[in-house]
Coordinates of C-alpha atoms and ligand atoms in Angstrom, one line a residue:
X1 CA -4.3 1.7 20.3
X2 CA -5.1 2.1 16.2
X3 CA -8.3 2.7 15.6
X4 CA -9.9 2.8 12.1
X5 CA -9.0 6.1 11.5
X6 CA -8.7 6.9 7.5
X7 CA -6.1 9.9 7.1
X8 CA -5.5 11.3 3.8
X9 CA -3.2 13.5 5.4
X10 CA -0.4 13.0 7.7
X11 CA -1.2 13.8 12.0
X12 CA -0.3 17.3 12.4
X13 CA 3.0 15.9 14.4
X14 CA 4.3 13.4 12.0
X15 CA 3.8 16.5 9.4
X16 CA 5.9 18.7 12.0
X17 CA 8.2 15.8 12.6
X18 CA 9.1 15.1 8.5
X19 CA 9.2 18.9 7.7
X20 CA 12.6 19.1 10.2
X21 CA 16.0 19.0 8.1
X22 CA 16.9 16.0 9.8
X23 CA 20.4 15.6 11.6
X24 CA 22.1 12.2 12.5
X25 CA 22.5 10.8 16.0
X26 CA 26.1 10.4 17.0
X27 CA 27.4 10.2 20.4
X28 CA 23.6 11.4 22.0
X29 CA 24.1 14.5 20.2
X30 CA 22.1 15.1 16.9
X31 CA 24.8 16.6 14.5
X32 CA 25.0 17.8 11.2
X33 CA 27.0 16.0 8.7
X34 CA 30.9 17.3 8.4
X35 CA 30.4 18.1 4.9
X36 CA 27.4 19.9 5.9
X37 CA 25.7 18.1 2.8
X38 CA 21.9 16.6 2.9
X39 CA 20.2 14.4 0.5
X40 CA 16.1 14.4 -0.1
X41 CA 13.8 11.4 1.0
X42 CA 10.9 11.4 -1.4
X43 CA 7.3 10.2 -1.0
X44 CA 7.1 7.4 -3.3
X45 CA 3.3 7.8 -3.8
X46 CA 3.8 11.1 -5.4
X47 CA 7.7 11.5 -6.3
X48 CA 8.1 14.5 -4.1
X49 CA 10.8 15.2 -1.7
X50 CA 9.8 14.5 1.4
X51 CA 12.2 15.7 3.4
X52 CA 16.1 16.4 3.7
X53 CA 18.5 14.4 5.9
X54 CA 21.5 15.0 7.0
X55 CA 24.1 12.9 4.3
X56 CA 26.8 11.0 6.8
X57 CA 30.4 10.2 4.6
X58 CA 33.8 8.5 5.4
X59 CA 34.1 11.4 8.2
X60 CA 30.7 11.0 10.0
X61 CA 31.2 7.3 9.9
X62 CA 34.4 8.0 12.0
X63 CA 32.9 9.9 14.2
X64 CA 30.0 7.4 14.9
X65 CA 32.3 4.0 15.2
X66 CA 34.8 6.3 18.4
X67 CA 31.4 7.0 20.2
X68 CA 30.6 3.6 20.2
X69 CA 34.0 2.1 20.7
X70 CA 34.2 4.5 24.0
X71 CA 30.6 3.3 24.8
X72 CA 31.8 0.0 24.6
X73 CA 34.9 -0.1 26.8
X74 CA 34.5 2.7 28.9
X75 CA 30.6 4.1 29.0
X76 CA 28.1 3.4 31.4
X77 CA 27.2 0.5 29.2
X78 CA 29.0 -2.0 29.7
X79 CA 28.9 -1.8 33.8
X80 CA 25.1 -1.9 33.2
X81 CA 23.9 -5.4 35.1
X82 CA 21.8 -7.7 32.2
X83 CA 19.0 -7.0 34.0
X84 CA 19.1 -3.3 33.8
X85 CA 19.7 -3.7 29.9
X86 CA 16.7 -5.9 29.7
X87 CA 14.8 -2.8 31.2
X88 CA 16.0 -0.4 28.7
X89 CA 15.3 -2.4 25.9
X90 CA 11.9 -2.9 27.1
X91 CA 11.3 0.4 27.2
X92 CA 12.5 1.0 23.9
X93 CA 9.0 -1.2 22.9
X94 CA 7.1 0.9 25.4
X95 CA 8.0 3.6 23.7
X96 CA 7.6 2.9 19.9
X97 CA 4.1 1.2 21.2
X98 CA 2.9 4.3 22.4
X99 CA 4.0 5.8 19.1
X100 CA 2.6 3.3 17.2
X101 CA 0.3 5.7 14.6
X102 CA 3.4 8.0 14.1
X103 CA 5.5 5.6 13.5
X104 CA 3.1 4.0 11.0
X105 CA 2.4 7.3 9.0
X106 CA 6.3 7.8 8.7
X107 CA 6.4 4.7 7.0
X108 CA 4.1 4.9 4.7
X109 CA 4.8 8.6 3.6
X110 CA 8.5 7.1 3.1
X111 CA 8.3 4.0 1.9
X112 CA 4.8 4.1 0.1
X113 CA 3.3 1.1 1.9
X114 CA -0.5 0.9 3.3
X115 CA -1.3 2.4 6.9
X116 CA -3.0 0.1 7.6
X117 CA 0.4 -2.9 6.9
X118 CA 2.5 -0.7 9.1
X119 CA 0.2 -0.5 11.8
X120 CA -0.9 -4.4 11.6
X121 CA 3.0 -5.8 10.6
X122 CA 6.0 -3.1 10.8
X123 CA 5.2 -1.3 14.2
X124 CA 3.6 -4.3 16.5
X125 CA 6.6 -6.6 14.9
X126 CA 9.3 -3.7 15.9
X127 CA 8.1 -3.7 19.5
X128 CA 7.8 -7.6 20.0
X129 CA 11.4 -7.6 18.7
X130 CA 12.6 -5.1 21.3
X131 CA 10.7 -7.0 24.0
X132 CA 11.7 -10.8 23.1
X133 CA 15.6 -9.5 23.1
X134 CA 14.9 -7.8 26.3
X135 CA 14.2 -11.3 28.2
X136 CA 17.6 -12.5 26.9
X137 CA 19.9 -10.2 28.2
X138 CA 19.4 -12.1 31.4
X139 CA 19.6 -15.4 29.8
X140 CA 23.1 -15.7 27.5
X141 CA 25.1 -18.0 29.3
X142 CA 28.0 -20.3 28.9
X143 CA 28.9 -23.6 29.7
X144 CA 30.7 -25.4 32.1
X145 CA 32.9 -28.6 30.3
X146 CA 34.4 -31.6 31.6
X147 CA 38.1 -31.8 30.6
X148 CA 39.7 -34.4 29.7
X149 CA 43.2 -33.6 28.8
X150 CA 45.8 -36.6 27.9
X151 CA 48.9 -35.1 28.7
X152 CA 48.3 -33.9 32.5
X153 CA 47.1 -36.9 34.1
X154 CA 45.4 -36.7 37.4
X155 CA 44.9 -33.2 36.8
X156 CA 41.8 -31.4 37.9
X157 CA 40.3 -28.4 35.6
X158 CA 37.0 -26.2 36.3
X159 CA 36.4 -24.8 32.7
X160 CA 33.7 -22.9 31.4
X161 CA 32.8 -20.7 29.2
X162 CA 31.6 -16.5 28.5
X163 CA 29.5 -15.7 26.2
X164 CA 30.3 -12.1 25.4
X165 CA 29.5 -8.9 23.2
X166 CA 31.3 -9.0 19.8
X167 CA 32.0 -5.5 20.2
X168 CA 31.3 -2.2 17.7
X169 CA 28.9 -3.7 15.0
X170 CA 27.9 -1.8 12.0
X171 CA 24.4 -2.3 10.6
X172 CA 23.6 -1.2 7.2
X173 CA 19.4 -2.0 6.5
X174 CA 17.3 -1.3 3.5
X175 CA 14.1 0.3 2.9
X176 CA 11.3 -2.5 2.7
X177 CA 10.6 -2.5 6.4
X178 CA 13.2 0.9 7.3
X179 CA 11.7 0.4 11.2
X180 CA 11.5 -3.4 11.6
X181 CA 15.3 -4.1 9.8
X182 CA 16.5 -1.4 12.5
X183 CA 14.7 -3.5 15.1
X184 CA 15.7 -7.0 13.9
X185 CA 19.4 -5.2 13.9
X186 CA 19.5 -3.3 17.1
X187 CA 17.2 -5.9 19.3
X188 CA 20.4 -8.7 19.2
X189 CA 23.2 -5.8 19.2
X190 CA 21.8 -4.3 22.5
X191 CA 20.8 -7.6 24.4
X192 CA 24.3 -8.8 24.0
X193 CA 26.1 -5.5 25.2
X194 CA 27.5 -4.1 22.0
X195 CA 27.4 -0.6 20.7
X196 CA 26.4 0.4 17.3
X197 CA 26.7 2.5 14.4
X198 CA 23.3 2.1 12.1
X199 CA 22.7 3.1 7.9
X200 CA 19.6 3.4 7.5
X201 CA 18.6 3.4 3.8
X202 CA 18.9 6.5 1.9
X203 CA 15.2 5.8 0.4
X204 CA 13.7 5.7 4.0
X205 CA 16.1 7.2 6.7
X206 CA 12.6 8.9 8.7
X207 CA 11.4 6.0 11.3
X208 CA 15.0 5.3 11.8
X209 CA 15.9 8.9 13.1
X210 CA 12.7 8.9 14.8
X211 CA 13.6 5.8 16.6
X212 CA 16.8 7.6 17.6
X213 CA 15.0 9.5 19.8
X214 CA 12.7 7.1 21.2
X215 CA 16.0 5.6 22.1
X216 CA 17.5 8.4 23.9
X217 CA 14.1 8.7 25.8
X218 CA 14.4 5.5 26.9
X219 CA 18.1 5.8 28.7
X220 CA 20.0 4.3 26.4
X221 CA 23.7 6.0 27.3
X222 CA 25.1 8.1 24.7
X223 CA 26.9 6.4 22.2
X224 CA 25.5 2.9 22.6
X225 CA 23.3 3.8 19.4
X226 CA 24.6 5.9 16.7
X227 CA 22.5 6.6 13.7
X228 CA 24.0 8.0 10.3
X229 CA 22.2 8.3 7.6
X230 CA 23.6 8.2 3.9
X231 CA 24.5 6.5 1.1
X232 CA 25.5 3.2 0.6
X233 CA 28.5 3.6 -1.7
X234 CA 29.8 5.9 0.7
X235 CA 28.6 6.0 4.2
X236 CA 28.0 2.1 3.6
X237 CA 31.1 1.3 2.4
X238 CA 33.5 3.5 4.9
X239 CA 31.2 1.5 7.9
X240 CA 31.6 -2.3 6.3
X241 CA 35.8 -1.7 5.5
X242 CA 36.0 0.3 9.1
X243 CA 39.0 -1.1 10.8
X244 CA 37.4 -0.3 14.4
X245 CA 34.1 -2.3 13.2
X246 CA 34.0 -5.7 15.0
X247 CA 30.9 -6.9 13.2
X248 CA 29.1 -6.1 10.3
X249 CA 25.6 -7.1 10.1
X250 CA 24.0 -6.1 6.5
X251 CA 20.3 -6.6 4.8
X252 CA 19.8 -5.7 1.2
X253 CA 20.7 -7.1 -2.2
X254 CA 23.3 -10.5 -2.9
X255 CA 25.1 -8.4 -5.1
X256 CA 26.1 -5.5 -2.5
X257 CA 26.5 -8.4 0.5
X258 CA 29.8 -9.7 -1.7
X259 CA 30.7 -5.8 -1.6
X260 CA 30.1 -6.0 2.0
X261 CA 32.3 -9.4 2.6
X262 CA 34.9 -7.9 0.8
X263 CA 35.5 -4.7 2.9
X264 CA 35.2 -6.8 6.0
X265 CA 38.2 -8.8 4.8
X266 CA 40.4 -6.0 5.8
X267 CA 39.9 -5.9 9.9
X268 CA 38.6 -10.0 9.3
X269 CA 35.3 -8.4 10.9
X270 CA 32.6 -10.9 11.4
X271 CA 29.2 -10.4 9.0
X272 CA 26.4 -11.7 8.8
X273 CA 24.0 -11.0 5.6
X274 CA 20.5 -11.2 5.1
X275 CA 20.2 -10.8 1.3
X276 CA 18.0 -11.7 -1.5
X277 CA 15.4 -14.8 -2.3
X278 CA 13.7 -16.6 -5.5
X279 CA 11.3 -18.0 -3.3
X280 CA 9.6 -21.3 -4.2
X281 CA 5.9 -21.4 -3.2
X282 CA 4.8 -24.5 -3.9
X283 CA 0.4 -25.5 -4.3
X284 CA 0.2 -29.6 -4.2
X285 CA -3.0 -31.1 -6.2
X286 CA -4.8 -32.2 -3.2
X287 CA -5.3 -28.5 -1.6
X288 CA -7.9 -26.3 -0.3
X289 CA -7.8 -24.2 -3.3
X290 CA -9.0 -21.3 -1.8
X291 CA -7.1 -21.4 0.9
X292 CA -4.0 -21.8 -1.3
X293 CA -5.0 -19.0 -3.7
X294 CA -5.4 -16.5 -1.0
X295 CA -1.9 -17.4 0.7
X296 CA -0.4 -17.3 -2.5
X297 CA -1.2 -14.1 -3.6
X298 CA -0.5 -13.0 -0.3
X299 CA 2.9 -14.6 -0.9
X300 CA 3.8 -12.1 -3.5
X301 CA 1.8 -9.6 -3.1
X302 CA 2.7 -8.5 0.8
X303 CA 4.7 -5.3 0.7
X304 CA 3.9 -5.3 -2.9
X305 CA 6.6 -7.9 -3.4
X306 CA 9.8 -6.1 -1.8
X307 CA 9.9 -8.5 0.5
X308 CA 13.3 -10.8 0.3
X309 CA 11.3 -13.6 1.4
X310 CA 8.5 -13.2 -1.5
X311 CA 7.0 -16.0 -3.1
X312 CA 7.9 -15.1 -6.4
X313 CA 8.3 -18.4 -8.1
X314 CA 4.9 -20.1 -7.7
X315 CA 5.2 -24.0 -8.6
X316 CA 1.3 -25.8 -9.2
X317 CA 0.9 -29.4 -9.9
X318 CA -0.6 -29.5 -13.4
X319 CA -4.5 -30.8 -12.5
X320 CA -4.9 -27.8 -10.7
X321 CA -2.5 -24.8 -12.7
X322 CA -5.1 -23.1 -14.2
X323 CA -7.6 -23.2 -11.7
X324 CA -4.6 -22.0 -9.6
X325 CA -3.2 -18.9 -12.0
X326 CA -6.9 -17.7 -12.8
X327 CA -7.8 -17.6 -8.8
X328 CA -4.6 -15.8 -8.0
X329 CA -5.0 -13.2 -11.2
X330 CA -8.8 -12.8 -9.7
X331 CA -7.1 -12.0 -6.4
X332 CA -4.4 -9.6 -8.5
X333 CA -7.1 -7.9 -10.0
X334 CA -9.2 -7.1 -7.2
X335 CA -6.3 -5.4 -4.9
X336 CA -6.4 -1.7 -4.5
X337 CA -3.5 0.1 -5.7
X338 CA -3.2 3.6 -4.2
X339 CA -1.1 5.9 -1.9
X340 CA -0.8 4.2 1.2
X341 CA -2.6 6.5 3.2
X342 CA -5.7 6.1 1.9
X343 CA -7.6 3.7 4.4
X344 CA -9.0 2.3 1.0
X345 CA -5.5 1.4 -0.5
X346 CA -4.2 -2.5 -0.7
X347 CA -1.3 -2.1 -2.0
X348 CA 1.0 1.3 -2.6
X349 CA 3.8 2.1 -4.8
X350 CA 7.4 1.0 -5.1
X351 CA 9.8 2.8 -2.7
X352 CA 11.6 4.6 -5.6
X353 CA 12.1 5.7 -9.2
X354 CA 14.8 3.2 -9.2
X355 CA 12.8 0.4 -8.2
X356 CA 9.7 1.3 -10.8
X357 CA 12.2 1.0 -13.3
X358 CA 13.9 -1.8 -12.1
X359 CA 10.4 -4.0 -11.9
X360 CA 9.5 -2.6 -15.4
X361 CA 12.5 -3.8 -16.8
X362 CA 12.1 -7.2 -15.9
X363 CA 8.4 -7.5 -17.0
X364 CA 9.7 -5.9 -20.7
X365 CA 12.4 -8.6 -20.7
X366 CA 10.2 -11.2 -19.4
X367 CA 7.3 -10.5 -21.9
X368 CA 9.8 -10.1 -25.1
X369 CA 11.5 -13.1 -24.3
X370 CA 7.7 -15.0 -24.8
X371 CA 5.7 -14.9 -21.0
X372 CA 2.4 -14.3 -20.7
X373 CA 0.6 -11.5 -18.2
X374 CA -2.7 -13.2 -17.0
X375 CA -2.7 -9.6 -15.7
X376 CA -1.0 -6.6 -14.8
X377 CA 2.0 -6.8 -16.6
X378 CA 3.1 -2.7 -16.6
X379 CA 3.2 0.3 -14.6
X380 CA -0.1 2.1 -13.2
X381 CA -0.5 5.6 -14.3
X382 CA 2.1 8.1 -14.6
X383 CA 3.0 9.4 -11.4
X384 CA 4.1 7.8 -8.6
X385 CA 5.9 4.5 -8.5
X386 CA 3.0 2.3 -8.8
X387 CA 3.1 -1.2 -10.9
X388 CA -0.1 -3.4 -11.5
X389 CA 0.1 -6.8 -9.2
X390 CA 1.5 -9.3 -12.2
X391 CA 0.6 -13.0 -13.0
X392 CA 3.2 -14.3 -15.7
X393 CA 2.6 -17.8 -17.0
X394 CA 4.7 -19.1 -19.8
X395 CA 8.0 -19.0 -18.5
X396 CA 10.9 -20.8 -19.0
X397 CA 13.8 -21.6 -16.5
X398 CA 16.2 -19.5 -18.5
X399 CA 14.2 -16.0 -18.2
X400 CA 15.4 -13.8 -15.9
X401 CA 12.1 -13.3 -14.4
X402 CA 12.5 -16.8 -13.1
X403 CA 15.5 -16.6 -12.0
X404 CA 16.3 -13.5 -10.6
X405 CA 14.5 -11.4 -7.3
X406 CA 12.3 -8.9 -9.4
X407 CA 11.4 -7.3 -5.7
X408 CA 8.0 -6.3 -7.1
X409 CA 4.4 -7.4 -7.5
X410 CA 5.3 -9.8 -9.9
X411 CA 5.1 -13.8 -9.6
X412 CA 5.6 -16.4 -12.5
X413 CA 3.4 -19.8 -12.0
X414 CA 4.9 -22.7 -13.4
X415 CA 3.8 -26.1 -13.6
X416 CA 5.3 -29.4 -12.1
X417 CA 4.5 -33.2 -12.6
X418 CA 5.4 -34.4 -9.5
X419 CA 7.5 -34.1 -5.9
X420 CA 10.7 -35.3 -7.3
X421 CA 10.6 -32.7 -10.7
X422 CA 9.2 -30.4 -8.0
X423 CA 12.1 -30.3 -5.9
X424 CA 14.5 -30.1 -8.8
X425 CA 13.1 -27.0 -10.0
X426 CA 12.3 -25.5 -6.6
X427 CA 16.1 -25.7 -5.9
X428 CA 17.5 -24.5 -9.2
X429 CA 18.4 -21.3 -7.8
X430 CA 21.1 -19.5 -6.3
X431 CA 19.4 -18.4 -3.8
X432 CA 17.5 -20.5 -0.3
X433 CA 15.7 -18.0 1.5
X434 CA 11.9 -19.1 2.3
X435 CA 9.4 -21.9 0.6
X436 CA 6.2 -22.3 1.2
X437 CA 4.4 -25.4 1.2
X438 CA -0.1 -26.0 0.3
X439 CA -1.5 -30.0 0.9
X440 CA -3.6 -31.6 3.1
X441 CA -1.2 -34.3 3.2
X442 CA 1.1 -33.5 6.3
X443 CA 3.1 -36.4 5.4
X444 CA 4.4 -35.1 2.5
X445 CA 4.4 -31.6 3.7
X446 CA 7.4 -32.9 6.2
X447 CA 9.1 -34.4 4.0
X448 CA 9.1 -31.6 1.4
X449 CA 10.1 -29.2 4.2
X450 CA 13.2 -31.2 4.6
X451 CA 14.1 -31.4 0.9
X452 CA 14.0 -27.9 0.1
X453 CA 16.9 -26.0 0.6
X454 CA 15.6 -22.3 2.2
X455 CA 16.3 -21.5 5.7
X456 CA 12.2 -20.9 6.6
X457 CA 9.7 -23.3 5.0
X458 CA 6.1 -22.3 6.0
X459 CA 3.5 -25.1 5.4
X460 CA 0.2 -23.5 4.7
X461 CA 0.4 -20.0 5.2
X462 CA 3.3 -17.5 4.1
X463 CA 5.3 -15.0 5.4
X464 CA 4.5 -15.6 9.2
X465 CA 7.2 -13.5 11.1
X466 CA 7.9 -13.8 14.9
X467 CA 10.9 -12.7 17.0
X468 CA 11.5 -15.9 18.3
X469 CA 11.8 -17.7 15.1
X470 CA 15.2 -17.3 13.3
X471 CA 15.0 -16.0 9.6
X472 CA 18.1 -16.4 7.2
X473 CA 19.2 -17.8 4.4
X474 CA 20.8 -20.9 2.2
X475 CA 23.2 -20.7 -0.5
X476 CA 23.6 -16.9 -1.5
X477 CA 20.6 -15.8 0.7
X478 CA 23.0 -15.0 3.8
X479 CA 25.1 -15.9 6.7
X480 CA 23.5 -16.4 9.6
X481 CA 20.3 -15.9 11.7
X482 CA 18.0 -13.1 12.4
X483 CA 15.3 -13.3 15.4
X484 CA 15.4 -16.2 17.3
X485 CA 18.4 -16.9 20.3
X486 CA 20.2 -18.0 16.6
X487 CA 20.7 -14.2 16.5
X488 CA 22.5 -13.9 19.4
X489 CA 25.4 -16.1 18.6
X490 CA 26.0 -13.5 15.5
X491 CA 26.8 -10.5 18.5
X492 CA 28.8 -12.5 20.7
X493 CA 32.1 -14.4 20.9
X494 CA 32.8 -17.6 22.9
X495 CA 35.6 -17.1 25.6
X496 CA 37.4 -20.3 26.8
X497 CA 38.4 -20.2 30.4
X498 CA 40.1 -23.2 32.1
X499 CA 41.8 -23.1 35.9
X500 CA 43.7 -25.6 37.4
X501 CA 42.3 -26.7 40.3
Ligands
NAI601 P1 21.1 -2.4 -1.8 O1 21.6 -3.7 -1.4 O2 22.0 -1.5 -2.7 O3 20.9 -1.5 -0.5 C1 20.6 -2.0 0.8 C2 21.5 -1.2 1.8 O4 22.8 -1.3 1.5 C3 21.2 0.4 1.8 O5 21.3 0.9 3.1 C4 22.3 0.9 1.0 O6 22.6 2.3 1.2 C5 23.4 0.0 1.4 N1 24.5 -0.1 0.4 C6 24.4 0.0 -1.0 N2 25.6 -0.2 -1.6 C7 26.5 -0.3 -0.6 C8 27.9 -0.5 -0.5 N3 28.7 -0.5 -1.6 N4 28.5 -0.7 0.7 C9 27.8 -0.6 1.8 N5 26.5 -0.5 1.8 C10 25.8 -0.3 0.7 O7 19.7 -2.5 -2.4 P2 18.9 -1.5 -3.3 O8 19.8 -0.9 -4.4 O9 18.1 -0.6 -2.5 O10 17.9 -2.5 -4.0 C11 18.3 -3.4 -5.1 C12 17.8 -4.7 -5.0 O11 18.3 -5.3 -3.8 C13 16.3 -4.9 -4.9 O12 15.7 -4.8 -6.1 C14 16.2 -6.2 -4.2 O13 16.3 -7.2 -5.2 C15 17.4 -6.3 -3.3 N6 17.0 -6.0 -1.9 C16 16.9 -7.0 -1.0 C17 16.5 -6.7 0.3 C18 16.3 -7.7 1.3 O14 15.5 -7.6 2.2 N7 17.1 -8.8 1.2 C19 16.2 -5.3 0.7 C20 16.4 -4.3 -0.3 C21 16.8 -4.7 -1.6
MG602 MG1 21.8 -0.4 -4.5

């Protein structure tokens, strides 16, 4: 298992692995795209490109959704028992496990986050996933239901019902955790029997093809799991409006998930999104202050705030806001910003250019439109996409650095009187993803849990993840339910079947 190891530089076969020009997995064959094109993955610690993937269009999409439609009806797969499923799956963990530093290192020299977070959070969070949706595949069951029917009396019915795979699902992930969204994705997919066709992100593609193999090794039959990497507009968009795609199952922004709803409307495919949050973290005045300071710069911080779930608006009850805001910009100031491979490092950059610019954007807007930095506030140096850990205080409801996902180090503190004005402006937002809660008073802990409208509410402490627990979203935060048997009811369809006895 990890040990304290403190690489500057990547292991000699992650290096060898990244350096390929990577192909995509279609069919259990790795394939160059039709177009023959690639596209660069950069490291976002130092801007350069990484490495070049194979760039999957319209064509390659095509390609991917008939291997998994054959997988589905005809392959190996679907004669496997749910026991032997369970097996592969399980070994799927076994195998990513056993890879666990390689898998670590790809994600930080792709996505720019700490060694030591991917080894601790991404990896070990990827394998429970695998494992937790192996035990199901022996446990989705129907019902058997009385009948009743009015217009056949004396009649006697055995009816039941099949819970079965959906079919071909499509899964288009992001880039904030590139190996846990493909496990959170592929875990449900494979424990209900359905084949797949995955996007990874175009800014972090590298885990994801890496997984590929992993899932070959394992015995997964070919076509069961088909990997294509590209871009969203295109590769994205031809897998969401694909007329042989029974399910689409999408993470990333709320703007691109109404993209994705439409596309689906042609084939009526079923969707599920996970998308973006304004999370409320909310510090009542009777805390442990320390206690509440830590978790709440841990709220934003984590994943240097490209996390959907972030705490990013943080509400204090006004005897304790500044105490509050000063311990949280102490905590701010102290984290180590730094290539993630640097055993040393806290926090890393932003996955892209794109991002950098997008964060500093909002902190220009916020701070002309009359907020405060308590600190940070800007970028950090001039190469790489790194941006200081951000306190804003004097903020206004209006600003858009209340209102909309900044997906960066950045969280605004604002003051509240009490519960009731609390709750108000905890739920002025479009979006319901996650809230956190800080009292001693588990009374009114409960209470609040049930007033605010997210679909996770953590009372003291933030961002705890398990595979059993479902994660989704209220409002425009999502359709349906990650992790958790919730996730299984998004990869299966209810069949009816009633004989006369
Ligand atoms: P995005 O929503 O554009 O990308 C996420 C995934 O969707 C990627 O795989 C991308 O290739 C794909 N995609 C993009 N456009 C598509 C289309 N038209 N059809 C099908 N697939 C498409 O997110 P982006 O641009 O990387 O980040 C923008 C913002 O989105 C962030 O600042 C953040 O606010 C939010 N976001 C939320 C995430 C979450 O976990 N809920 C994750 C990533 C981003
Ligand atoms: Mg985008």
């Amino acid at each position: 298992m990890a040990t304290a190891l403190k690489f500057a530089q990547p292991e000699e076969r992650v290096s060898n692995f990244v350096s390929r020009t990577h192909k995509m997995l279609i069919n259990g064959k790795w394939v160059e795209a039709l177009s023959g094109k690639t596209f660069p993955t950069y490291n976002p610690a130092t801007g350069e490109v990484l490495a070049r993937v194979a760039e999957g269009d319209k064509a390659d999409i095509d390609l991917a959704v008939k291997a998994a439609r054959a997988a589905f009806e005809t392959g190996p797969w679907s004669k496997l028992t749910a026991s032997e499923r369970g097996r592969l799956i399980w070994k799927i963990a076994d195998l990513i496990e056993e890879n666990l530093e390689e898998f670590a290192e790809l994600e930080t020299l792709d996505n720019g986050k700490p060694l030591k977070v991917a080894r601790a959070a991404d990896v070990p969070l990827a394998v429970d996933l695998f494992r937790y949706m192996a035990g199901w595949t022996t446990k989705i069951e129907g019902n058997t239901i009385p009948l009743s029917v009015p217009y056949t009396p004396g009649a006697k019915y055995l009816a039941y019902t099949l819970r079965e795979p959906v079919g071909v699902v499509g899964q288009i992930i992001p880039w904030n955790f590139p190996l846990l969204m493909a496990a959170w994705k592929l875990g449900p997919a494979l424990a209900t029997g359905c084949t797949v066709v995955l996007k990874p992100a175009e800014q972090t593609p590298l885990s994801c093809l890496r997984l590929g193999e992993l899932i070959q090794q394992a015995g997964i039959p070919d076509g069961v799991v088909n990997i294509v990497p590209g871009y969203g507009e295109t590769a994205g968009a031809a897998l969401a409006a694909h007329p042989g795609v029974d399910k689409i199952a999408f993470t990333g922004s709320t703007e691109v998930g109404k993209i994705i709803l439409q596309a689906a409307a042609g084939n009526l495919k079923k969707v599920s999104l996970e998308l973006g949050g304004k999370s409320p973290n909310v510090v009542l005045g009777d805390v442990d202050l320390d206690a509440a300071i830590a978790g709440s710069a841990s709220a934003i911080f984590f994943n240097h705030g490209q996390c959907c779930c972030a705490g990013s608006r943080l509400y204090v009850e006004n005897g304790i806001f500044d105490k509050v805001v000063e311990g949280v910009a102490a905590r701010a100031e102290k984290i180590k910003v730094g290539s993630g491979m640097e055993a040393s490092t806290d926090m890393g950059p932003l996955v892209s250019e794109e991002q950098l610019n997008r964060v500093c954007s909002y902190l220009e807007s916020g701070l002309s439109e009359g907020a405060k930095a308590v600190t940070g506030g800007a970028r950090q140096g001039d190469k790489g996409y790194f941006v200081k850990p951000t306190v804003l205080v004097n903020t206004n409801e209006k600003m858009k650095v209340v209102r909309e996902e900044i997906f960066g180090p950045v969280v605004t503190v604002i003051p509240f009187k009490d519960t009731e004005d609390l709750v108000t402006q905890a739920n002025n937002s479009v979006y319901g993803l996650a809230a956190g809660i800080w009292t001693r008073d588990i009374q009114k802990a409960h209470r609040l849990a049930t007033q605010l409208r997210a679909g996770t509410v953590w009372i003291n402490c933030y961002n705890i993840f398990d595979a059993a627990l479902p994660f989704g979203g209220y409002k425009q935060s999502g359709w349906g339910r990650e992790m958790g048997h919730d996730a299984l009811e998004m990869y299966t369809e209810v069949k009816a079947v009633c004989a006369a006895l």
